[in-house]
Amino acid sequence: MDLFFDWIKTTGIYNLSWQNLVMFAVAFFFMYLAIKKNMESYELLPIGLGIIIANLPLAGMAVFDATTGVHQSSGIFGVIFYYTLSFWNILPPIIFLGLGAITDFTPLINNPKTILLGAAAQIGIFVSFWGASLTGFTLKQAASIGIIGGADGPTTIFLTSSLAPDLLGITAVIAYSYMAAVAFIQPPIMKALTTKFERNIIMKESGPVNNKLKILFPNVAMFLIILIVPRSAPLISMFMIGNILKESNVVPRLVDAASNELINLSTIFLMITIGTQLNGPKVINVETLLILGLGLVAFAVGSASGIILAKIMNLFLKEKINPLIGSAGVSAVPMAARISHHMGQQENPNNYLLSHAMGPNVAGVIGSAVIAGLFLALIN
């Protein structure tokens, strides 16, 4: 009988905690959003599966034992986390390579002033950074929390892996959660900050861009940005390289591999591994709730800042900007741009803002990567 009770104590059922059960609920909610609502499915579904793995007691899938040379006591996701994120931090740059290979800079080249909208949307990062600093977080932790405001999952993971790996799971999941919740968070902000007249502004469609210019732009951007902010190189260089490969039109197999197999494989391992960092007893606490709130503030302020700057710019511009595209300055690509387009069409079915909103949207991706590089240079 004693052996039977000893065996019972070794089962996962006996060791389940209420925190594990809460995280199971979170995991199933993420899976519901991904499968039923088709919201950020490529991120939320594997993250949800990773959360389940992390909260199955005694499974050891997310454990890393650094005391053994061969890591026989480590779980597969513990090893992946240590080597690809904590130690080498290579998965986010690989994903940026794939993102570059599917990015079109045409809207940004046609309307360079939208770069300012992407830059304005990064204000939320600094607001949340100072908020976190004032509430007891270290500067490294505050930077990792603030970057959530860029709504860029890979950048959040890249920065947090270097500055505050203890917060990696929760900051990454919050960043991706807010990316998925763009459709709920941004519309009320957009309506509150714009008038019906402003939402009805129709922007002229721009013509095609010369292919030589489309190749020159990422090359020049890569040189200038990395010369000014060298620590942004891992993300910026991979992003621009991916785009140069695409626009060169001479290496279709490389572009196909970067934008399909490579980014898909990296996403699978990255998202599941991030999910495995969310063990209930470790993450269910007041600190997590505070990070959740600060991330929401950062995202909301970022969305609002782009809109407000667009309104200010319209005071001086002959050809007005629809302020709705300002909210696309956060890096939730392409969801934020789609929301701008959708809100414009609600007011006027003949208003097509998607291509215009992609300008600040892409600029936001670059901006959040640059700020991550600044944080690494000044704080790390």
Short mmCIF file of C-alpha atoms in Angstrom, two decimals:
data_model
loop_
_atom_site.label_atom_id
_atom_site.label_comp_id
_atom_site.label_asym_id
_atom_site.label_seq_id
_atom_site.Cartn_x
_atom_site.Cartn_y
_atom_site.Cartn_z
CA MET A 1 0.00 0.00 0.00
CA ASP A 2 2.88 2.35 0.78
CA LEU A 3 4.28 1.70 -2.70
CA PHE A 4 0.92 2.60 -4.21
CA PHE A 5 0.79 5.93 -2.35
CA ASP A 6 4.42 6.60 -3.27
CA TRP A 7 3.48 6.04 -6.90
CA ILE A 8 0.47 8.36 -6.59
CA LYS A 9 2.79 11.11 -5.38
CA THR A 10 4.88 10.77 -8.54
CA THR A 11 1.92 11.43 -10.85
CA GLY A 12 1.13 14.76 -12.42
CA ILE A 13 -2.42 14.65 -11.08
CA TYR A 14 -1.19 14.61 -7.48
CA ASN A 15 1.14 17.55 -8.14
CA LEU A 16 -1.31 19.77 -10.01
CA SER A 17 -1.75 23.22 -8.47
CA TRP A 18 -4.53 25.74 -8.94
CA GLN A 19 -2.05 27.93 -10.80
CA ASN A 20 -1.53 25.12 -13.32
CA LEU A 21 -5.28 24.90 -13.84
CA VAL A 22 -5.50 28.65 -14.43
CA MET A 23 -2.76 28.42 -17.04
CA PHE A 24 -4.57 25.54 -18.74
CA ALA A 25 -7.56 27.88 -19.06
CA VAL A 26 -5.28 30.56 -20.56
CA ALA A 27 -3.83 28.01 -22.97
CA PHE A 28 -7.24 26.85 -24.16
CA PHE A 29 -8.34 30.49 -24.54
CA PHE A 30 -5.34 31.18 -26.78
CA MET A 31 -6.13 28.06 -28.80
CA TYR A 32 -9.76 29.15 -29.10
CA LEU A 33 -8.71 32.57 -30.42
CA ALA A 34 -6.32 30.94 -32.89
CA ILE A 35 -8.64 28.21 -34.18
CA LYS A 36 -12.12 29.67 -33.86
CA LYS A 37 -11.40 33.38 -34.33
CA ASN A 38 -8.30 33.02 -36.55
CA MET A 39 -6.48 35.67 -34.48
CA GLU A 40 -2.67 35.53 -34.75
CA SER A 41 -3.02 31.76 -35.24
CA TYR A 42 0.63 31.13 -36.06
CA GLU A 43 1.62 32.58 -32.69
CA LEU A 44 -1.22 31.90 -30.26
CA LEU A 45 -1.80 28.24 -31.16
CA PRO A 46 1.79 27.05 -30.53
CA ILE A 47 2.08 29.35 -27.48
CA GLY A 48 -1.06 27.73 -26.06
CA LEU A 49 0.38 24.28 -26.65
CA GLY A 50 3.62 25.34 -24.98
CA ILE A 51 1.69 26.59 -21.92
CA ILE A 52 0.03 23.18 -21.60
CA ILE A 53 3.42 21.46 -21.74
CA ALA A 54 4.84 23.81 -19.11
CA ASN A 55 1.99 23.18 -16.69
CA LEU A 56 1.92 19.40 -16.84
CA PRO A 57 3.68 18.69 -13.50
CA LEU A 58 6.95 16.74 -13.45
CA ALA A 59 7.08 16.45 -17.27
CA GLY A 60 10.39 18.35 -17.33
CA MET A 61 10.01 19.44 -20.96
CA ALA A 62 11.02 23.03 -20.17
CA VAL A 63 13.81 22.20 -17.72
CA PHE A 64 17.43 22.97 -18.50
CA ASP A 65 20.17 21.39 -16.40
CA ALA A 66 23.42 23.27 -16.92
CA THR A 67 25.35 21.01 -14.52
CA THR A 68 25.68 18.15 -17.02
CA GLY A 69 27.75 18.35 -20.16
CA VAL A 70 25.28 16.39 -22.26
CA HIS A 71 22.17 17.87 -20.62
CA GLN A 72 20.57 14.45 -20.18
CA SER A 73 18.37 15.87 -17.44
CA SER A 74 17.08 18.66 -19.67
CA GLY A 75 13.83 18.79 -21.60
CA ILE A 76 13.84 19.57 -25.31
CA PHE A 77 12.26 22.99 -24.85
CA GLY A 78 14.60 23.82 -21.99
CA VAL A 79 17.53 23.18 -24.33
CA ILE A 80 15.93 25.19 -27.15
CA PHE A 81 15.27 28.08 -24.77
CA TYR A 82 18.82 28.11 -23.44
CA TYR A 83 20.69 27.84 -26.74
CA THR A 84 18.46 29.68 -29.25
CA LEU A 85 17.21 32.45 -26.94
CA SER A 86 19.06 32.84 -23.66
CA PHE A 87 22.55 31.98 -24.98
CA TRP A 88 22.59 32.73 -28.72
CA ASN A 89 19.32 34.62 -29.21
CA ILE A 90 19.14 33.59 -32.87
CA LEU A 91 15.48 32.84 -33.53
CA PRO A 92 14.17 36.46 -33.57
CA PRO A 93 16.75 37.58 -36.20
CA ILE A 94 15.86 34.55 -38.34
CA ILE A 95 12.19 35.52 -38.16
CA PHE A 96 13.16 39.09 -39.16
CA LEU A 97 14.88 37.65 -42.23
CA GLY A 98 11.62 36.02 -43.23
CA LEU A 99 9.64 39.17 -42.47
CA GLY A 100 11.96 41.18 -44.69
CA ALA A 101 11.42 38.70 -47.51
CA ILE A 102 7.66 39.33 -47.45
CA THR A 103 7.76 43.10 -46.82
CA ASP A 104 7.03 45.68 -49.49
CA PHE A 105 8.59 49.10 -48.88
CA THR A 106 6.61 50.69 -51.73
CA PRO A 107 4.10 52.55 -49.47
CA LEU A 108 6.95 53.92 -47.35
CA ILE A 109 8.98 55.00 -50.38
CA ASN A 110 5.94 56.64 -52.00
CA ASN A 111 5.04 58.55 -48.85
CA PRO A 112 8.19 59.03 -46.73
CA LYS A 113 6.46 61.27 -44.21
CA THR A 114 4.63 58.22 -42.86
CA ILE A 115 7.96 57.26 -41.28
CA LEU A 116 7.16 59.95 -38.72
CA LEU A 117 3.91 58.19 -37.84
CA GLY A 118 5.79 54.95 -37.24
CA ALA A 119 8.26 56.84 -35.06
CA ALA A 120 5.49 58.56 -33.07
CA ALA A 121 3.89 55.23 -32.28
CA GLN A 122 7.03 54.23 -30.39
CA ILE A 123 6.29 56.83 -27.70
CA GLY A 124 4.26 54.18 -25.91
CA ILE A 125 7.47 52.21 -25.35
CA PHE A 126 9.05 55.05 -23.39
CA VAL A 127 5.89 55.80 -21.43
CA SER A 128 5.71 52.19 -20.28
CA PHE A 129 9.48 52.10 -19.67
CA TRP A 130 9.32 55.00 -17.23
CA GLY A 131 6.15 53.63 -15.69
CA ALA A 132 7.85 50.30 -15.02
CA SER A 133 10.91 52.06 -13.63
CA LEU A 134 8.77 54.02 -11.18
CA THR A 135 6.92 50.91 -9.99
CA GLY A 136 9.97 49.03 -8.80
CA PHE A 137 11.30 47.21 -11.85
CA THR A 138 14.99 47.41 -12.72
CA LEU A 139 16.00 49.37 -15.82
CA LYS A 140 16.59 46.12 -17.73
CA GLN A 141 13.19 44.80 -16.76
CA ALA A 142 11.57 48.16 -17.54
CA ALA A 143 13.08 48.15 -21.03
CA SER A 144 11.76 44.64 -21.63
CA ILE A 145 8.30 45.67 -20.45
CA GLY A 146 8.31 48.93 -22.42
CA ILE A 147 9.16 47.26 -25.72
CA ILE A 148 5.77 45.50 -25.53
CA GLY A 149 4.33 48.83 -26.68
CA GLY A 150 5.84 48.28 -30.10
CA ALA A 151 3.48 45.29 -30.52
CA ASP A 152 6.37 43.40 -32.11
CA GLY A 153 6.73 39.89 -30.70
CA PRO A 154 10.17 38.98 -32.14
CA THR A 155 11.65 42.31 -31.00
CA THR A 156 10.20 41.84 -27.51
CA ILE A 157 11.71 38.36 -27.36
CA PHE A 158 15.06 39.56 -28.71
CA LEU A 159 15.41 42.37 -26.17
CA THR A 160 14.05 40.48 -23.17
CA SER A 161 16.31 37.50 -23.86
CA SER A 162 19.30 39.82 -23.49
CA LEU A 163 18.14 42.09 -20.67
CA ALA A 164 15.62 40.22 -18.52
CA PRO A 165 15.34 36.52 -19.43
CA ASP A 166 13.33 35.93 -16.26
CA LEU A 167 10.51 37.96 -17.84
CA LEU A 168 10.79 36.43 -21.31
CA GLY A 169 7.74 34.21 -21.21
CA ILE A 170 5.31 36.74 -19.83
CA THR A 171 6.49 39.75 -21.90
CA ALA A 172 6.44 37.74 -25.13
CA VAL A 173 2.97 36.34 -24.50
CA ILE A 174 1.61 39.76 -23.57
CA ALA A 175 3.13 41.27 -26.73
CA TYR A 176 1.55 38.62 -28.93
CA SER A 177 -1.73 38.83 -27.01
CA TYR A 178 -1.99 42.55 -27.69
CA MET A 179 -1.09 41.92 -31.33
CA ALA A 180 -4.05 39.54 -31.46
CA ALA A 181 -6.26 42.06 -29.64
CA VAL A 182 -5.56 44.94 -32.04
CA ALA A 183 -9.11 44.66 -33.40
CA PHE A 184 -10.51 45.29 -29.91
CA ILE A 185 -8.01 47.79 -28.49
CA GLN A 186 -7.43 50.21 -31.36
CA PRO A 187 -10.93 51.05 -32.76
CA PRO A 188 -12.18 52.81 -29.59
CA ILE A 189 -8.97 54.85 -29.45
CA MET A 190 -9.22 55.70 -33.14
CA LYS A 191 -12.84 56.85 -32.86
CA ALA A 192 -12.17 58.87 -29.72
CA LEU A 193 -9.27 60.79 -31.28
CA THR A 194 -10.68 61.47 -34.75
CA THR A 195 -13.70 63.27 -36.13
CA LYS A 196 -16.05 61.89 -38.76
CA PHE A 197 -14.58 64.36 -41.26
CA GLU A 198 -11.03 63.15 -40.55
CA ARG A 199 -12.03 59.50 -40.90
CA ASN A 200 -13.50 60.36 -44.30
CA ILE A 201 -10.27 61.81 -45.70
CA ILE A 202 -9.41 59.97 -48.93
CA MET A 203 -5.70 59.68 -49.70
CA LYS A 204 -4.55 59.56 -53.31
CA GLU A 205 -3.15 56.29 -54.55
CA SER A 206 0.54 56.44 -55.42
CA GLY A 207 2.12 54.97 -58.50
CA PRO A 208 4.60 52.07 -58.74
CA VAL A 209 8.18 52.43 -57.52
CA ASN A 210 11.20 51.85 -59.73
CA ASN A 211 12.80 48.50 -58.90
CA LYS A 212 16.24 50.08 -58.54
CA LEU A 213 14.85 52.37 -55.83
CA LYS A 214 13.25 49.39 -54.07
CA ILE A 215 16.68 47.74 -53.92
CA LEU A 216 18.47 50.95 -52.92
CA PHE A 217 16.11 51.79 -50.05
CA PRO A 218 16.83 48.77 -47.79
CA ASN A 219 20.56 49.03 -48.51
CA VAL A 220 20.71 52.71 -47.51
CA ALA A 221 18.43 52.12 -44.51
CA MET A 222 20.61 49.24 -43.29
CA PHE A 223 23.80 51.30 -43.54
CA LEU A 224 22.39 54.39 -41.83
CA ILE A 225 20.51 52.65 -39.03
CA ILE A 226 23.32 50.28 -38.06
CA LEU A 227 25.93 53.07 -38.21
CA ILE A 228 23.79 55.13 -35.82
CA VAL A 229 22.53 52.27 -33.61
CA PRO A 230 24.97 49.36 -33.98
CA ARG A 231 23.19 47.16 -31.40
CA SER A 232 20.13 47.04 -33.66
CA ALA A 233 22.17 45.15 -36.27
CA PRO A 234 20.92 41.60 -35.55
CA LEU A 235 17.33 42.58 -36.33
CA ILE A 236 17.77 45.42 -38.84
CA SER A 237 20.39 43.65 -40.96
CA MET A 238 18.35 40.46 -41.26
CA PHE A 239 15.18 42.41 -42.04
CA MET A 240 16.87 44.43 -44.80
CA ILE A 241 18.78 41.44 -46.18
CA GLY A 242 15.53 39.53 -46.53
CA ASN A 243 13.99 42.46 -48.40
CA ILE A 244 17.02 42.91 -50.67
CA LEU A 245 16.86 39.23 -51.59
CA LYS A 246 13.19 39.69 -52.48
CA GLU A 247 13.59 42.85 -54.53
CA SER A 248 16.66 41.58 -56.41
CA ASN A 249 14.44 39.08 -58.28
CA VAL A 250 17.45 36.81 -58.87
CA VAL A 251 17.29 34.40 -55.90
CA PRO A 252 13.67 33.17 -55.80
CA ARG A 253 14.62 29.93 -54.01
CA LEU A 254 16.32 31.85 -51.20
CA VAL A 255 13.34 34.18 -50.86
CA ASP A 256 10.96 31.23 -50.84
CA ALA A 257 13.01 29.45 -48.17
CA ALA A 258 13.29 32.56 -45.98
CA SER A 259 9.62 33.47 -46.25
CA ASN A 260 8.29 29.93 -45.88
CA GLU A 261 10.30 27.02 -44.48
CA LEU A 262 12.77 29.06 -42.41
CA ILE A 263 10.30 31.44 -40.81
CA ASN A 264 7.76 28.67 -40.26
CA LEU A 265 10.27 26.37 -38.56
CA SER A 266 11.58 29.21 -36.40
CA THR A 267 8.04 30.22 -35.45
CA ILE A 268 7.14 26.69 -34.36
CA PHE A 269 10.10 26.35 -32.01
CA LEU A 270 10.01 29.95 -30.80
CA MET A 271 6.31 30.09 -29.96
CA ILE A 272 6.13 26.68 -28.26
CA THR A 273 9.29 27.45 -26.29
CA ILE A 274 7.91 30.82 -25.18
CA GLY A 275 4.75 29.07 -24.02
CA THR A 276 6.78 26.61 -21.97
CA GLN A 277 8.18 29.49 -19.93
CA LEU A 278 4.72 30.19 -18.49
CA ASN A 279 4.53 27.83 -15.57
CA GLY A 280 1.55 28.74 -13.38
CA PRO A 281 3.22 29.00 -9.95
CA LYS A 282 5.93 31.22 -11.44
CA VAL A 283 3.83 33.67 -13.44
CA ILE A 284 0.58 34.06 -11.51
CA ASN A 285 1.46 36.97 -9.25
CA VAL A 286 1.01 40.72 -8.84
CA GLU A 287 4.10 41.43 -10.94
CA THR A 288 2.51 39.72 -13.95
CA LEU A 289 -0.67 41.77 -13.59
CA LEU A 290 1.43 44.94 -13.43
CA ILE A 291 3.31 43.96 -16.59
CA LEU A 292 -0.01 43.24 -18.29
CA GLY A 293 -1.28 46.70 -17.39
CA LEU A 294 1.92 48.48 -18.40
CA GLY A 295 1.93 46.64 -21.72
CA LEU A 296 -1.63 47.76 -22.39
CA VAL A 297 -0.72 51.37 -21.56
CA ALA A 298 2.26 51.18 -23.90
CA PHE A 299 0.19 49.77 -26.74
CA ALA A 300 -2.64 52.27 -26.25
CA VAL A 301 -0.29 55.26 -26.03
CA GLY A 302 1.59 54.08 -29.12
CA SER A 303 -1.64 53.80 -31.12
CA ALA A 304 -2.81 57.22 -29.93
CA SER A 305 0.52 58.94 -30.58
CA GLY A 306 0.53 58.07 -34.26
CA ILE A 307 -3.01 59.40 -34.67
CA ILE A 308 -2.23 62.63 -32.83
CA LEU A 309 0.90 63.28 -34.91
CA ALA A 310 -1.09 62.74 -38.12
CA LYS A 311 -3.60 65.36 -36.93
CA ILE A 312 -0.76 67.79 -36.19
CA MET A 313 0.85 67.15 -39.58
CA ASN A 314 -2.45 67.91 -41.28
CA LEU A 315 -2.25 71.45 -39.96
CA PHE A 316 0.69 72.03 -42.33
CA LEU A 317 0.09 69.61 -45.20
CA LYS A 318 -1.71 70.51 -48.40
CA GLU A 319 -2.57 66.87 -49.10
CA LYS A 320 -4.09 65.65 -45.85
CA ILE A 321 -3.30 62.37 -44.15
CA ASN A 322 -6.15 60.27 -42.85
CA PRO A 323 -5.28 60.13 -39.11
CA LEU A 324 -6.55 56.56 -38.94
CA ILE A 325 -3.31 55.33 -40.52
CA GLY A 326 -1.36 56.80 -37.59
CA SER A 327 -2.44 53.93 -35.34
CA ALA A 328 -0.78 51.51 -37.77
CA GLY A 329 2.58 52.81 -36.56
CA VAL A 330 2.68 50.01 -34.00
CA SER A 331 4.42 46.94 -35.36
CA ALA A 332 1.46 44.56 -35.49
CA VAL A 333 1.94 43.75 -39.19
CA PRO A 334 -0.35 43.70 -41.09
CA MET A 335 -3.24 43.62 -38.59
CA ALA A 336 -2.88 47.26 -37.51
CA ALA A 337 -2.91 48.40 -41.14
CA ARG A 338 -6.01 46.32 -41.81
CA ILE A 339 -7.78 47.90 -38.83
CA SER A 340 -7.01 51.39 -40.21
CA HIS A 341 -8.43 50.33 -43.58
CA HIS A 342 -11.51 48.76 -41.98
CA MET A 343 -12.24 51.85 -39.88
CA GLY A 344 -11.93 54.06 -42.96
CA GLN A 345 -14.31 51.85 -44.92
CA GLN A 346 -16.87 52.04 -42.14
CA GLU A 347 -17.11 55.78 -42.77
CA ASN A 348 -16.70 55.62 -46.55
CA PRO A 349 -16.80 52.33 -48.52
CA ASN A 350 -14.75 54.02 -51.26
CA ASN A 351 -11.91 54.83 -48.90
CA TYR A 352 -8.96 52.46 -49.37
CA LEU A 353 -6.35 53.01 -46.68
CA LEU A 354 -4.57 49.64 -46.57
CA SER A 355 -1.63 50.54 -48.79
CA HIS A 356 -1.22 53.93 -47.07
CA ALA A 357 -1.36 52.33 -43.59
CA MET A 358 1.35 49.85 -44.52
CA GLY A 359 3.84 52.74 -44.63
CA PRO A 360 3.71 53.56 -40.90
CA ASN A 361 3.18 49.87 -40.15
CA VAL A 362 6.51 48.90 -41.72
CA ALA A 363 8.15 52.00 -40.22
CA GLY A 364 6.94 50.80 -36.82
CA VAL A 365 8.72 47.46 -37.28
CA ILE A 366 11.95 49.31 -38.01
CA GLY A 367 11.37 51.78 -35.17
CA SER A 368 10.83 49.16 -32.48
CA ALA A 369 13.96 47.30 -33.61
CA VAL A 370 15.98 50.53 -33.43
CA ILE A 371 14.69 51.27 -29.91
CA ALA A 372 15.60 47.73 -28.86
CA GLY A 373 19.11 48.45 -30.09
CA LEU A 374 19.18 51.73 -28.10
CA PHE A 375 18.12 49.93 -24.93
CA LEU A 376 20.83 47.32 -25.44
CA ALA A 377 23.46 50.01 -25.98
CA LEU A 378 22.46 52.20 -23.04
CA ILE A 379 21.30 49.68 -20.43
CA ASN A 380 22.92 46.29 -21.07
#
